[in-house]
Coordinates of C-alpha atoms and ligand atoms in Angstrom, one line a residue:
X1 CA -5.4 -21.9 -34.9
X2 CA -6.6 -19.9 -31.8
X3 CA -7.6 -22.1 -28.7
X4 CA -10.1 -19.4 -27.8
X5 CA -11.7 -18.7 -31.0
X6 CA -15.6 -18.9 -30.2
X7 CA -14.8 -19.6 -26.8
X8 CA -16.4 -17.4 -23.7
X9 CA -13.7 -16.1 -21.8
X10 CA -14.7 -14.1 -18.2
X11 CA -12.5 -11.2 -17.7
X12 CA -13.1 -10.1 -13.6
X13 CA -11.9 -6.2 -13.2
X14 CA -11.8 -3.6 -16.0
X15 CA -7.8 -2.3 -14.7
X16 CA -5.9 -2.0 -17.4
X17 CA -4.5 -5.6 -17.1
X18 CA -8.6 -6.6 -17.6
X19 CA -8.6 -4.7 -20.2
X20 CA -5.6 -5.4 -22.3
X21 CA -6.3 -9.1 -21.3
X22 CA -10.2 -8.8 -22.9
X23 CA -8.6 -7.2 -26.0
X24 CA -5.9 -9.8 -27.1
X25 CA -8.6 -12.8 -26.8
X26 CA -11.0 -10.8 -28.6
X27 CA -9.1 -10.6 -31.3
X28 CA -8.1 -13.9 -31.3
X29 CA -11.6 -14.8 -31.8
X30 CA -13.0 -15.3 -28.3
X31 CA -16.4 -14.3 -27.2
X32 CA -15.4 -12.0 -24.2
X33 CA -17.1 -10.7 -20.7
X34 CA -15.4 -8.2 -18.5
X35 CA -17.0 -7.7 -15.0
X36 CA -16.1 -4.5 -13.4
X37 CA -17.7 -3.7 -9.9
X38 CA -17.0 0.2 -10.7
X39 CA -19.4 2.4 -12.7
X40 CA -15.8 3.2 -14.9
X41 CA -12.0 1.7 -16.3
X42 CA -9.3 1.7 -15.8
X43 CA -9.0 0.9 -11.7
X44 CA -5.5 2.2 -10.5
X45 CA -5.1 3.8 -13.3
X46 CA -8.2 6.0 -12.9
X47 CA -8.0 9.8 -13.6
X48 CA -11.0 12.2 -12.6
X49 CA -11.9 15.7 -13.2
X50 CA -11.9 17.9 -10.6
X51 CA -13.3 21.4 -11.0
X52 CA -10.6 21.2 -14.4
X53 CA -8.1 19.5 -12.6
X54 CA -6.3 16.0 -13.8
X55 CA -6.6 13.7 -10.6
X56 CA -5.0 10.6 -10.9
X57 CA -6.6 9.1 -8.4
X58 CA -4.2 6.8 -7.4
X59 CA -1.0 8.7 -7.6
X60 CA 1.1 10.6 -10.1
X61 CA 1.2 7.8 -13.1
X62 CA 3.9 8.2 -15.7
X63 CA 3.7 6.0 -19.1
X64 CA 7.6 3.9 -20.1
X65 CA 8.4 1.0 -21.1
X66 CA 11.8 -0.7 -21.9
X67 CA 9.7 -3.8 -22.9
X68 CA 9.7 -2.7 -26.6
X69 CA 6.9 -4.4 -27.6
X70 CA 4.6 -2.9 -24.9
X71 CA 6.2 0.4 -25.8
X72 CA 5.6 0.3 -28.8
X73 CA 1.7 -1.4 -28.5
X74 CA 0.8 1.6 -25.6
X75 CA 2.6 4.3 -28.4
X76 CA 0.5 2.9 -31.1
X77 CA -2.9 2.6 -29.1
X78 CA -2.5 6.4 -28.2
X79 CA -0.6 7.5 -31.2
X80 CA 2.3 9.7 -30.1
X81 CA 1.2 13.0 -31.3
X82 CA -1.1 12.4 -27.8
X83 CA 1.6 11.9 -25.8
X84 CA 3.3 14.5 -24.0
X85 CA 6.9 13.9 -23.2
X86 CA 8.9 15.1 -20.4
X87 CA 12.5 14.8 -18.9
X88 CA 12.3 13.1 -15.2
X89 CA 13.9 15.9 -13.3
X90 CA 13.1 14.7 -9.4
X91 CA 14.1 15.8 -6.0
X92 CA 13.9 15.0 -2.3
X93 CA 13.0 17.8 0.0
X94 CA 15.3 17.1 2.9
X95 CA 15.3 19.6 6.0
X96 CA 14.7 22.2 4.0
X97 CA 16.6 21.4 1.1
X98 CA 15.9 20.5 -2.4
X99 CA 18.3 17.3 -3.0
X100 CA 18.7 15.5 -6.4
X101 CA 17.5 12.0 -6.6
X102 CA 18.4 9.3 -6.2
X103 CA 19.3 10.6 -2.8
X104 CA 22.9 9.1 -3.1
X105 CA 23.5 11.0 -6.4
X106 CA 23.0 14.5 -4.3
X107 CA 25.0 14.4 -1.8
X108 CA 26.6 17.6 -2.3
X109 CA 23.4 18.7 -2.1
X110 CA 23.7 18.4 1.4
X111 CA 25.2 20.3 4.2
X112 CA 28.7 19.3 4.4
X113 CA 28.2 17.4 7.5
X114 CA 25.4 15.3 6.1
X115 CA 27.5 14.8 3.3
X116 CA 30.6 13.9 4.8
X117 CA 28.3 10.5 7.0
X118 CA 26.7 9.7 3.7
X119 CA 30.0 9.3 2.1
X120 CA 31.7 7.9 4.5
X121 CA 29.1 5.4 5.4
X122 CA 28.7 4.4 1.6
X123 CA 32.6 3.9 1.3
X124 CA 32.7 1.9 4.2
X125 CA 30.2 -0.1 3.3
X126 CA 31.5 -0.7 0.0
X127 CA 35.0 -2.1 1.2
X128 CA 33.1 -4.3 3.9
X129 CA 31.2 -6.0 1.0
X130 CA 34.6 -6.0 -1.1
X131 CA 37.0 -7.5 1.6
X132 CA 35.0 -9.3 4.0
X133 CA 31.9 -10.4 1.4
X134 CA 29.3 -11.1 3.7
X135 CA 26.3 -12.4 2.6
X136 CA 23.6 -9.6 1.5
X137 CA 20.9 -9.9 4.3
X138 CA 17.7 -10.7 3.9
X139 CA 15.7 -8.3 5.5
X140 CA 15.7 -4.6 4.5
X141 CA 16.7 -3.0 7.1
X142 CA 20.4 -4.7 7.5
X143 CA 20.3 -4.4 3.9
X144 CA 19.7 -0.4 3.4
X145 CA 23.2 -0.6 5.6
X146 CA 24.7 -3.3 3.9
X147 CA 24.5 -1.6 0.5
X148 CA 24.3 2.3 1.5
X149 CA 26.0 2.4 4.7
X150 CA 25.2 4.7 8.3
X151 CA 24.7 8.0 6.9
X152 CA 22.1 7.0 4.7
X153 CA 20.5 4.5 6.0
X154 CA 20.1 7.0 9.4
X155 CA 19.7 10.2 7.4
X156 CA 16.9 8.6 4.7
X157 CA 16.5 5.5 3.8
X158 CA 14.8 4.3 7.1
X159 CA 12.5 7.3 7.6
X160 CA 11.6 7.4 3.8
X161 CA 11.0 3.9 4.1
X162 CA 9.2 3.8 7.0
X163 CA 7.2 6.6 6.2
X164 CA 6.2 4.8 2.9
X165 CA 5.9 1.2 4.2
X166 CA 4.6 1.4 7.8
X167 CA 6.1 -1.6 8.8
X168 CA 8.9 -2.7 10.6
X169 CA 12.3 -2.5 8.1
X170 CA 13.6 -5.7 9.5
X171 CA 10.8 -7.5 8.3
X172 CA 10.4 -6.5 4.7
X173 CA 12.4 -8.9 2.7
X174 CA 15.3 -7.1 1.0
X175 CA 14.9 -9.2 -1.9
X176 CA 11.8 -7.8 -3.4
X177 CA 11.9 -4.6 -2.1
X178 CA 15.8 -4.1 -2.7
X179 CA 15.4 -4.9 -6.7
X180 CA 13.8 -1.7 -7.2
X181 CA 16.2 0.2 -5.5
X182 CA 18.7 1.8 -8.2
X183 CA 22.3 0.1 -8.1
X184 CA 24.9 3.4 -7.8
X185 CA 28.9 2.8 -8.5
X186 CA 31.2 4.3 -5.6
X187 CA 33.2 6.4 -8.1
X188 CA 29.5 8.2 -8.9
X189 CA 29.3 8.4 -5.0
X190 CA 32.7 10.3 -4.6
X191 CA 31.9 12.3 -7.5
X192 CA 28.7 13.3 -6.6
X193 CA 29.5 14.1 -3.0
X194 CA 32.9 16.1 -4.1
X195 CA 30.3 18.3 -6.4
X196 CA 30.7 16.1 -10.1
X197 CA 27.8 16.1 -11.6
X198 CA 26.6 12.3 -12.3
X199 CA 23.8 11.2 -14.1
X200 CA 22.5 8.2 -11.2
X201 CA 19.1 6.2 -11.7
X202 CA 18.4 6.3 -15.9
X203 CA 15.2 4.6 -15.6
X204 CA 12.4 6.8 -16.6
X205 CA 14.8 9.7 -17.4
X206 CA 12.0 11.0 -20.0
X207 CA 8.6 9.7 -20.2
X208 CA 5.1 10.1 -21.5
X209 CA 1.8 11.3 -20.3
X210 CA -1.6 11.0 -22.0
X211 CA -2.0 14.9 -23.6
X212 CA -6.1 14.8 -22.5
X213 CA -7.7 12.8 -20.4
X214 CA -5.1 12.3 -17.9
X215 CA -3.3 8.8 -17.5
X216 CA -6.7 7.4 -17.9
X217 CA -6.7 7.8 -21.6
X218 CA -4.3 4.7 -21.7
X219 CA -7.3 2.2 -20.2
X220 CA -10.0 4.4 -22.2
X221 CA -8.5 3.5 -25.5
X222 CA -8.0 -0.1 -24.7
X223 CA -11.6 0.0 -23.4
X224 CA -13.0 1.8 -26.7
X225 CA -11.8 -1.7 -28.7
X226 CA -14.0 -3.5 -26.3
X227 CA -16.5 -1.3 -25.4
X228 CA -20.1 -4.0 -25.9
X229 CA -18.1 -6.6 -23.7
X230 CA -17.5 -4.6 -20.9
X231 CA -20.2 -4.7 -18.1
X232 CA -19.6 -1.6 -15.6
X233 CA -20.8 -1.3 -12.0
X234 CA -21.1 -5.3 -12.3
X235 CA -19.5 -7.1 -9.5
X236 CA -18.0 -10.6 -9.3
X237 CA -20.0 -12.3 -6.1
X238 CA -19.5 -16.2 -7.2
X239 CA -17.3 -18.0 -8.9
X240 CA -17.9 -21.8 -9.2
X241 CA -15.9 -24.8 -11.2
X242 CA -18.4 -27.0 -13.3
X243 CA -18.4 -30.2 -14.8
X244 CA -16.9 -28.7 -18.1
X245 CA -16.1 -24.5 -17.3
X246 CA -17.2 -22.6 -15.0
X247 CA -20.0 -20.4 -13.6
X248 CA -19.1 -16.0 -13.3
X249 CA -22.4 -14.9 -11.0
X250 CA -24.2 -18.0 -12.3
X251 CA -23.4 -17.6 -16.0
X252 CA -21.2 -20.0 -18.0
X253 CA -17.7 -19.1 -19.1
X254 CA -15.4 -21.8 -20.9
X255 CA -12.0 -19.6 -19.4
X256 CA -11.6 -17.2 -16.2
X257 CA -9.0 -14.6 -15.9
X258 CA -8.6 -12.4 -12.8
X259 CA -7.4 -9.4 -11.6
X260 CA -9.7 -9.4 -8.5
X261 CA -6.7 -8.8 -6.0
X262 CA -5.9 -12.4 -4.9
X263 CA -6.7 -11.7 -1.1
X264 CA -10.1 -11.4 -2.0
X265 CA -10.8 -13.5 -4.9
X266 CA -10.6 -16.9 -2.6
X267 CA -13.7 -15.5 -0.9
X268 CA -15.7 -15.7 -4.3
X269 CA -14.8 -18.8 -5.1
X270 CA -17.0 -22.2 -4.5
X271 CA -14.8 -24.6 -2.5
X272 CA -11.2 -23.2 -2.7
X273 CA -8.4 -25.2 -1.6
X274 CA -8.8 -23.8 2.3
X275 CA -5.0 -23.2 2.7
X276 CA -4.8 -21.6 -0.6
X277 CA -7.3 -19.8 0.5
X278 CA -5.4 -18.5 3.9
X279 CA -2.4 -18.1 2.0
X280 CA -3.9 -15.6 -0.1
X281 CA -5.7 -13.5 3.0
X282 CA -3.0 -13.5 4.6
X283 CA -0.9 -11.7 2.1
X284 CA 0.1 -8.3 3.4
X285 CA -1.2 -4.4 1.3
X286 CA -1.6 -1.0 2.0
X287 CA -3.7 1.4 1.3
X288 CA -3.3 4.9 0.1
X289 CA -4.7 8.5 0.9
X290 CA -4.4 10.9 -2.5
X291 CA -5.3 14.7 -2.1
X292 CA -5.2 16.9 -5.4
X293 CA -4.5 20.4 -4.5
X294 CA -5.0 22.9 -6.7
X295 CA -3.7 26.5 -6.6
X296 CA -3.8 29.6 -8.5
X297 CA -1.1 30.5 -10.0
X298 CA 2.0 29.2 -12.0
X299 CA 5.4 29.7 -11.4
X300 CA 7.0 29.0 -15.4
X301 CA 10.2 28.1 -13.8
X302 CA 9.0 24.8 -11.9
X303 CA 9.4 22.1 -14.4
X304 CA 9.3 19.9 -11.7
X305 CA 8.2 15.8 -11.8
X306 CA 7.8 15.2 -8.1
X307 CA 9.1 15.4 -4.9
X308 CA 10.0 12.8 -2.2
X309 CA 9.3 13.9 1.5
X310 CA 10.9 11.6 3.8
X311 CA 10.3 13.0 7.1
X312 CA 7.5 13.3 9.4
X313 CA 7.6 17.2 9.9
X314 CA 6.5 17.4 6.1
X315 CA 3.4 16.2 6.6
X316 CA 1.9 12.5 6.4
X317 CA 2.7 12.2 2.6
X318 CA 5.6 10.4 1.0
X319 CA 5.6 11.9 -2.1
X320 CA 4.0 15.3 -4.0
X321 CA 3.8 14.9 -8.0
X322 CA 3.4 18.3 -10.1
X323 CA 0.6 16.7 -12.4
X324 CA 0.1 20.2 -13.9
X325 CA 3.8 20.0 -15.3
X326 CA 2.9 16.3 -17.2
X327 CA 0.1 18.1 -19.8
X328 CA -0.6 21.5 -20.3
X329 CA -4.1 20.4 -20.3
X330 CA -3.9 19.0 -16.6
X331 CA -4.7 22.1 -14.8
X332 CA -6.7 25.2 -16.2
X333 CA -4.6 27.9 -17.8
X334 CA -2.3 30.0 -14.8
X335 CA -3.0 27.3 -12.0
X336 CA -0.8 24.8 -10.7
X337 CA -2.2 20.9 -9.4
X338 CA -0.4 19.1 -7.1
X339 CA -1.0 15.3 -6.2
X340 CA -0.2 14.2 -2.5
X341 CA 0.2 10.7 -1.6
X342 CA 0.3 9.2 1.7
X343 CA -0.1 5.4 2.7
X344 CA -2.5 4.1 5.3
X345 CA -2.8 0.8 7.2
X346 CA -5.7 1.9 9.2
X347 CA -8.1 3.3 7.7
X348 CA -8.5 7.2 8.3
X349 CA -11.5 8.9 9.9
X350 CA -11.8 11.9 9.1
X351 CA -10.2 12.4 5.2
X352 CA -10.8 16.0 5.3
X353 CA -8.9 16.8 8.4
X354 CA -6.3 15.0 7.1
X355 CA -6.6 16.8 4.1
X356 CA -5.7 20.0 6.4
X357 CA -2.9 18.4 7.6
X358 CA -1.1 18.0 4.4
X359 CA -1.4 21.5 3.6
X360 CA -0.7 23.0 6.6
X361 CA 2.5 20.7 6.1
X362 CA 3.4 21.4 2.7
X363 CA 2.2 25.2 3.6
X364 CA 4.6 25.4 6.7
X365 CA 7.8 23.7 4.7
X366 CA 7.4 26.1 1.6
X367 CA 6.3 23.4 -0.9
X368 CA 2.9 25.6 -1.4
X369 CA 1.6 28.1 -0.7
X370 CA -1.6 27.9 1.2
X371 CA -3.6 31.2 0.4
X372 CA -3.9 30.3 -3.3
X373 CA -5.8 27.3 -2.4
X374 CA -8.4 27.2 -5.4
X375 CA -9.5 23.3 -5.2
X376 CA -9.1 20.5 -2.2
X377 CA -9.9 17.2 -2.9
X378 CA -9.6 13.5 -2.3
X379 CA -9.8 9.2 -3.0
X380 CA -9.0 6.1 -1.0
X381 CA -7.0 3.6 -2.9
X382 CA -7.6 0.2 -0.9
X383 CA -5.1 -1.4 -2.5
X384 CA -1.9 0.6 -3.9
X385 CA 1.4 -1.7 -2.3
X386 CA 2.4 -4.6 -2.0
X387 CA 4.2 -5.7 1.1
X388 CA 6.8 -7.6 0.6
X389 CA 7.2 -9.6 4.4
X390 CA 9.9 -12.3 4.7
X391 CA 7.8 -14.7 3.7
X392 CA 5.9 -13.7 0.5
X393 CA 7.0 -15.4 -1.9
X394 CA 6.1 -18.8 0.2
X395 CA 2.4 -16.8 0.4
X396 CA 2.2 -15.5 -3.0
X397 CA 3.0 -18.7 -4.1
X398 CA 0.7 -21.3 -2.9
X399 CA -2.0 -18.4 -3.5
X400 CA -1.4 -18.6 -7.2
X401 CA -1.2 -22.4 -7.4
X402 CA -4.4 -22.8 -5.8
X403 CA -5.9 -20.5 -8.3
X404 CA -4.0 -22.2 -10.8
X405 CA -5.0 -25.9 -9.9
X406 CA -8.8 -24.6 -10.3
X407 CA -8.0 -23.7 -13.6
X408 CA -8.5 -19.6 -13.1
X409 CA -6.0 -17.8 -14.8
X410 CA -4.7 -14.8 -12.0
X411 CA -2.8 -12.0 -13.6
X412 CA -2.0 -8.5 -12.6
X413 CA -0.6 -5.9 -10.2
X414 CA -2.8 -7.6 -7.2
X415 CA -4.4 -10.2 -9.0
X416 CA -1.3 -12.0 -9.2
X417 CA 0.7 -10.0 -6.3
X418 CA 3.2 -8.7 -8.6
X419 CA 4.9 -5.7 -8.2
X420 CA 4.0 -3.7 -11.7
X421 CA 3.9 -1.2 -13.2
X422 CA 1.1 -0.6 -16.0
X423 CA 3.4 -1.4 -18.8
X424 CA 4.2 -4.7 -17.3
X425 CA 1.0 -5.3 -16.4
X426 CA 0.5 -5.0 -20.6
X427 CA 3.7 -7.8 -20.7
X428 CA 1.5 -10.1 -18.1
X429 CA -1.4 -9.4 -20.2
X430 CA 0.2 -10.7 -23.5
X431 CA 1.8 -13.4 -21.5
X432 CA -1.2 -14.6 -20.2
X433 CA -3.4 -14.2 -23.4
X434 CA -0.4 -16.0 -25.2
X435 CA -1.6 -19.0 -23.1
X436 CA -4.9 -19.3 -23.8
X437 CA -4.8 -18.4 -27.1
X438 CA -1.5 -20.8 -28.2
X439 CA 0.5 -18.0 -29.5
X440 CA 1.4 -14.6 -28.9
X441 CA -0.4 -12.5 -29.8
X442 CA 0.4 -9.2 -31.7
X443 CA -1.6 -6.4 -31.8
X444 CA -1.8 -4.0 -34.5
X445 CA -0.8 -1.1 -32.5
X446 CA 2.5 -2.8 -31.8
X447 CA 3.5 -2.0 -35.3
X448 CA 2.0 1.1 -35.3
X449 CA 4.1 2.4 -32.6
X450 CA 7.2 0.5 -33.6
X451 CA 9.3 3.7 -35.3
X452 CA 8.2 5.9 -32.4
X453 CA 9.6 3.5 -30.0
X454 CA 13.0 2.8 -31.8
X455 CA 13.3 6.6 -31.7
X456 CA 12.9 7.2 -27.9
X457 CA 14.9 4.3 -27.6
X458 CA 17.7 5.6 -29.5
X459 CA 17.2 8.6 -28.0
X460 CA 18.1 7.1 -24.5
X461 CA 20.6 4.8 -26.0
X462 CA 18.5 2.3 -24.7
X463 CA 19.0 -1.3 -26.2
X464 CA 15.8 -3.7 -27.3
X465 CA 16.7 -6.0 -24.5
X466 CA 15.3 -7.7 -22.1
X467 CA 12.1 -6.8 -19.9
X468 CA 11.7 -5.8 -16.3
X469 CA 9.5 -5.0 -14.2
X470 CA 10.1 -1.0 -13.0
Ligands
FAD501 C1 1.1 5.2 -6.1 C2 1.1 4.4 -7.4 C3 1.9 5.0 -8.4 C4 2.0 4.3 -9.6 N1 2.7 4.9 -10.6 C5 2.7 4.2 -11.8 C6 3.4 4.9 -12.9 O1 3.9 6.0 -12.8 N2 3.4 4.3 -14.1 C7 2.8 3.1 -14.3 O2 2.8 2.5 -15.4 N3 2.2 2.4 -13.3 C8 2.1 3.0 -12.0 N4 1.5 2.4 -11.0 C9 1.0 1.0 -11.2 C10 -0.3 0.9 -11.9 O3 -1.3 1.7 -11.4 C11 -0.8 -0.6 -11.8 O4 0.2 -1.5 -12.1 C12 -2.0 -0.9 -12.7 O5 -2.9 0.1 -12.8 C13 -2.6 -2.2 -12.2 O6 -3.6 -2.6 -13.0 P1 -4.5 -3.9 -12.8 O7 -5.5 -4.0 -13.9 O8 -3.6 -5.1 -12.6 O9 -5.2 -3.7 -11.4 P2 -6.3 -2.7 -11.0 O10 -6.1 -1.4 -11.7 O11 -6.4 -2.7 -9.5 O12 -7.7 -3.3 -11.6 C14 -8.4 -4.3 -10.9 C15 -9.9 -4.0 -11.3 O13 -10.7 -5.0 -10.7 C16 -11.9 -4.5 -10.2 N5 -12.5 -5.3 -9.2 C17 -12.0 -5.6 -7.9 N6 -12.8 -6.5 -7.3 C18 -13.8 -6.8 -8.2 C19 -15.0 -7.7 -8.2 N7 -15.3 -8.4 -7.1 N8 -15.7 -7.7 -9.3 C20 -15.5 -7.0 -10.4 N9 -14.4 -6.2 -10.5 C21 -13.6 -6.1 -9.4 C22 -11.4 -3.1 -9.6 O14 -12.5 -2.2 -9.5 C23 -10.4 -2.7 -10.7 O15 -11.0 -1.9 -11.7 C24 1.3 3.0 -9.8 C25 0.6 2.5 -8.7 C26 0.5 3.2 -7.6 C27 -0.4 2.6 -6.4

């Protein structure tokens, strides 16, 4: 028997995490609000059209999952004749050179000097670990070198990174950011750099993408199941704990779930725990700057995914997605979209200067070509990354419990300060659900996508293990 059933649950934010969250109690019986301060769904997930452009407003989004059950529920909600597939084919644009990623998987891609310090850098390294086993560090900086060597820790891990995380290497903890760093074997190494072709990083080496709509389409569906309980441009200014629930903007909910990034929930809340409360604020994000360029013209013979940029002469953005090569309906016929991504701790002043900066930069290093210029535009993402400083997971931590002690049930990429992706926000979704309700629970899409997800998983002789987060 549902624990929910005819109970009112308050879902606070309409991401897809809201969302997928409002769904599962609904259908386990429970009488469901979702507050959403924006006029749409779907948060980081958004898309817009621009002029007939695809904008994913807050970065290129690609749909996998090796959680099989969340592959198979996100298959069935869009039902796979809507999905477009594609084969991850990546590279990083290093002085003046298209290199295959991972980065340590190309190195013959390099000029031979460049090469020849990556190699001998990651070799060294590797027999340092293997005969005097020192302990991995723990900040990322000594850990780049510890697992990559010199060369590529000099040549691009450290500008790459810096240019993405603006903030000092050595005090990023290497344990959260180094788990989403691909693990390569040194035989793969030597063969790559001797000119052997090797496969590197498999994760993602196809994926999916809404056919209309843009990625959007994912949190529109969910929201279509839910679409009487979801209240737009409706922001969460109070929440208080009462003798038996608690009150959303003065109203009474029996359950809160929230996905109100946790640094700025505690400032909602009647009479948090006050360090709690400075645990959360002071956990460390940053922001992002997208700019969708569009262009006339399409060269056929791009099947390009996207494009890292790890230095500064390419402009202020760390990575450039071809969002016209996802669906053919991304872009209007014989044009091209590309979607520019730079991170920001301060807040910029003037968007549309820097808007002319990243042109003239990708313009000036042959990534585009400035005179076809057709559409310019762009969105602030306040928050996009986590940052994972030394001591996070002490922060993260005693920000959840004081959540958790009130009884609020935090969840999601910010709302619980964990570093997912939107299929695992779906997993964290379930999960949570799961508690309230007493069970799992199991949506029908889940079977309807089952066959389609035991095919791409064949396909990528992928086994129906275990989850992670990407
Ligand atoms: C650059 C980038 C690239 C990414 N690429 C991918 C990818 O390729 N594939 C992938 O699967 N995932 C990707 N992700 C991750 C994905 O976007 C997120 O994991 C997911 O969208 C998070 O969903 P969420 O619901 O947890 O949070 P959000 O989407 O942030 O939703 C939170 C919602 O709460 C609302 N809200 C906030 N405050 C209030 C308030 N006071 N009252 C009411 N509502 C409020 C917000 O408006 C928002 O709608 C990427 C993320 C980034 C930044």
């Amino acid at each position: 028997m549902s624990r929910v059933k005819n109970k009112r649950c308050a879902i606070l934010g309409a991401g897809i995490t809201g969302l997928a969250v409002a769904r599962f109690l609904k259908d386990a019986g429970a009488e469901i609000v979702v507050f959403e301060a924006d006029g749409v769904t779907g948060g980081l997930c958004r898309s817009d059209d621009v002029d007939g452009f695809i904008y994913d407003v807050a970065g290129g989004h690609v749909l996998f999952s090796r959680d099989p059950e969340v592959m198979s529920f996100l298959a069935g909600l869009m039902g796979p004749s809507n999905l477009v597939r594609s084969e991850r084919n990546t590279r990083i644009f290093f002085r003046g050179r298209y290199v295959n990623y991972p980065f340590e998987n190309g190195l013959n891609d390099l000029s031979a000097e460049d090469n020849f310090l990556c190699l001998r850098g990651f070799v060294d390294a590797f027999y340092k670990r293997k005969y005097e086993n020192p302990p991995a560090p723990e900040n990322f900086k000594d850990w780049i070198r510890y697992r990559f060597g010199d060369g590529i820790g000099d040549l691009f891990m450290d500008p790459y990174n810096e240019k993405i995380w603006k903030t000092d290497l050595k005090k990023l903890s290497a344990a959260w950011v180094a788990g989403r760093i691909p693990d390569a074997p040194v035989d793969d190494i030597i063969k790559t750099s001797v000119g052997i072709t090797t496969s590197g990083y498999k994760h993602q080496a196809i994926f999916f993408y809404p056919r209309e709509g843009g990625f959007q389409a994912i949190p529109d569906r969910l929201a279509e199941t839910i679409e009487s309980d979801i209240r737009l441009n409706t922001r969460v200014n109070s929440i208080a704990r009462t003798d038996d629930g608690y009150e959303v903007n003065g109203e009474k909910f029996d359950e809160v779930v929230s996905t109100i990034p946790m640094d700025k929930v505690y400032s909602l809340i009647e009479k948090p725990d006050p360090d709690s409360k400075k645990a959360a604020e002071s956990l460390d994000f940053l922001s992002l700057a997208t700019f969708l360029i569009g262009l006339d013209g399409k060269d056929e013979s791009n099947d390009l995914c996207w494009i890292y940029l790890p230095h500064p002469e390419n402009g202020p953005c760390n990575r450039i997605t071809y969002l016209s090569n996802y669906s053919p309906n991304n872009a209007p016929p014989g044009t091209t979209s590309v979607l520019c991504e730079a991170t920001y701790r301060e807040e910029p002043k003037d968007m549309d200067a820097m808007a002319d900066e990243v042109v003239t930069a990708l313009d000036k290093n042959g990534l585009i070509d400035k005179s076809k210029l057709r559409t310019l535009a762009w969105r602030k993402i306040p928050h996009a990354y986590i940052v994972f400083g030394l001591d996070f997971a002490k922060k993260r931590d005693k920000a959840i419990k004081g959540l958790r002690d009130l009884g609020i049930h935090p969840v999601g990429r910010f709302g619980r300060y964990e570093y997912l992706n939107s299929d695992m926000c779906v997993r964290a979704a379930l999960d949570t659900a799961a508690e309230l309700i007493g069970e799992m629970p199991k949506p029908k899409e889940m079977e309807l996508g089952r066959e389609f997800t035991e095919s791409v998983y064949a396909d990528q002789n992928l086994s129906i293990g275990p989850t992670k987060a990407d």
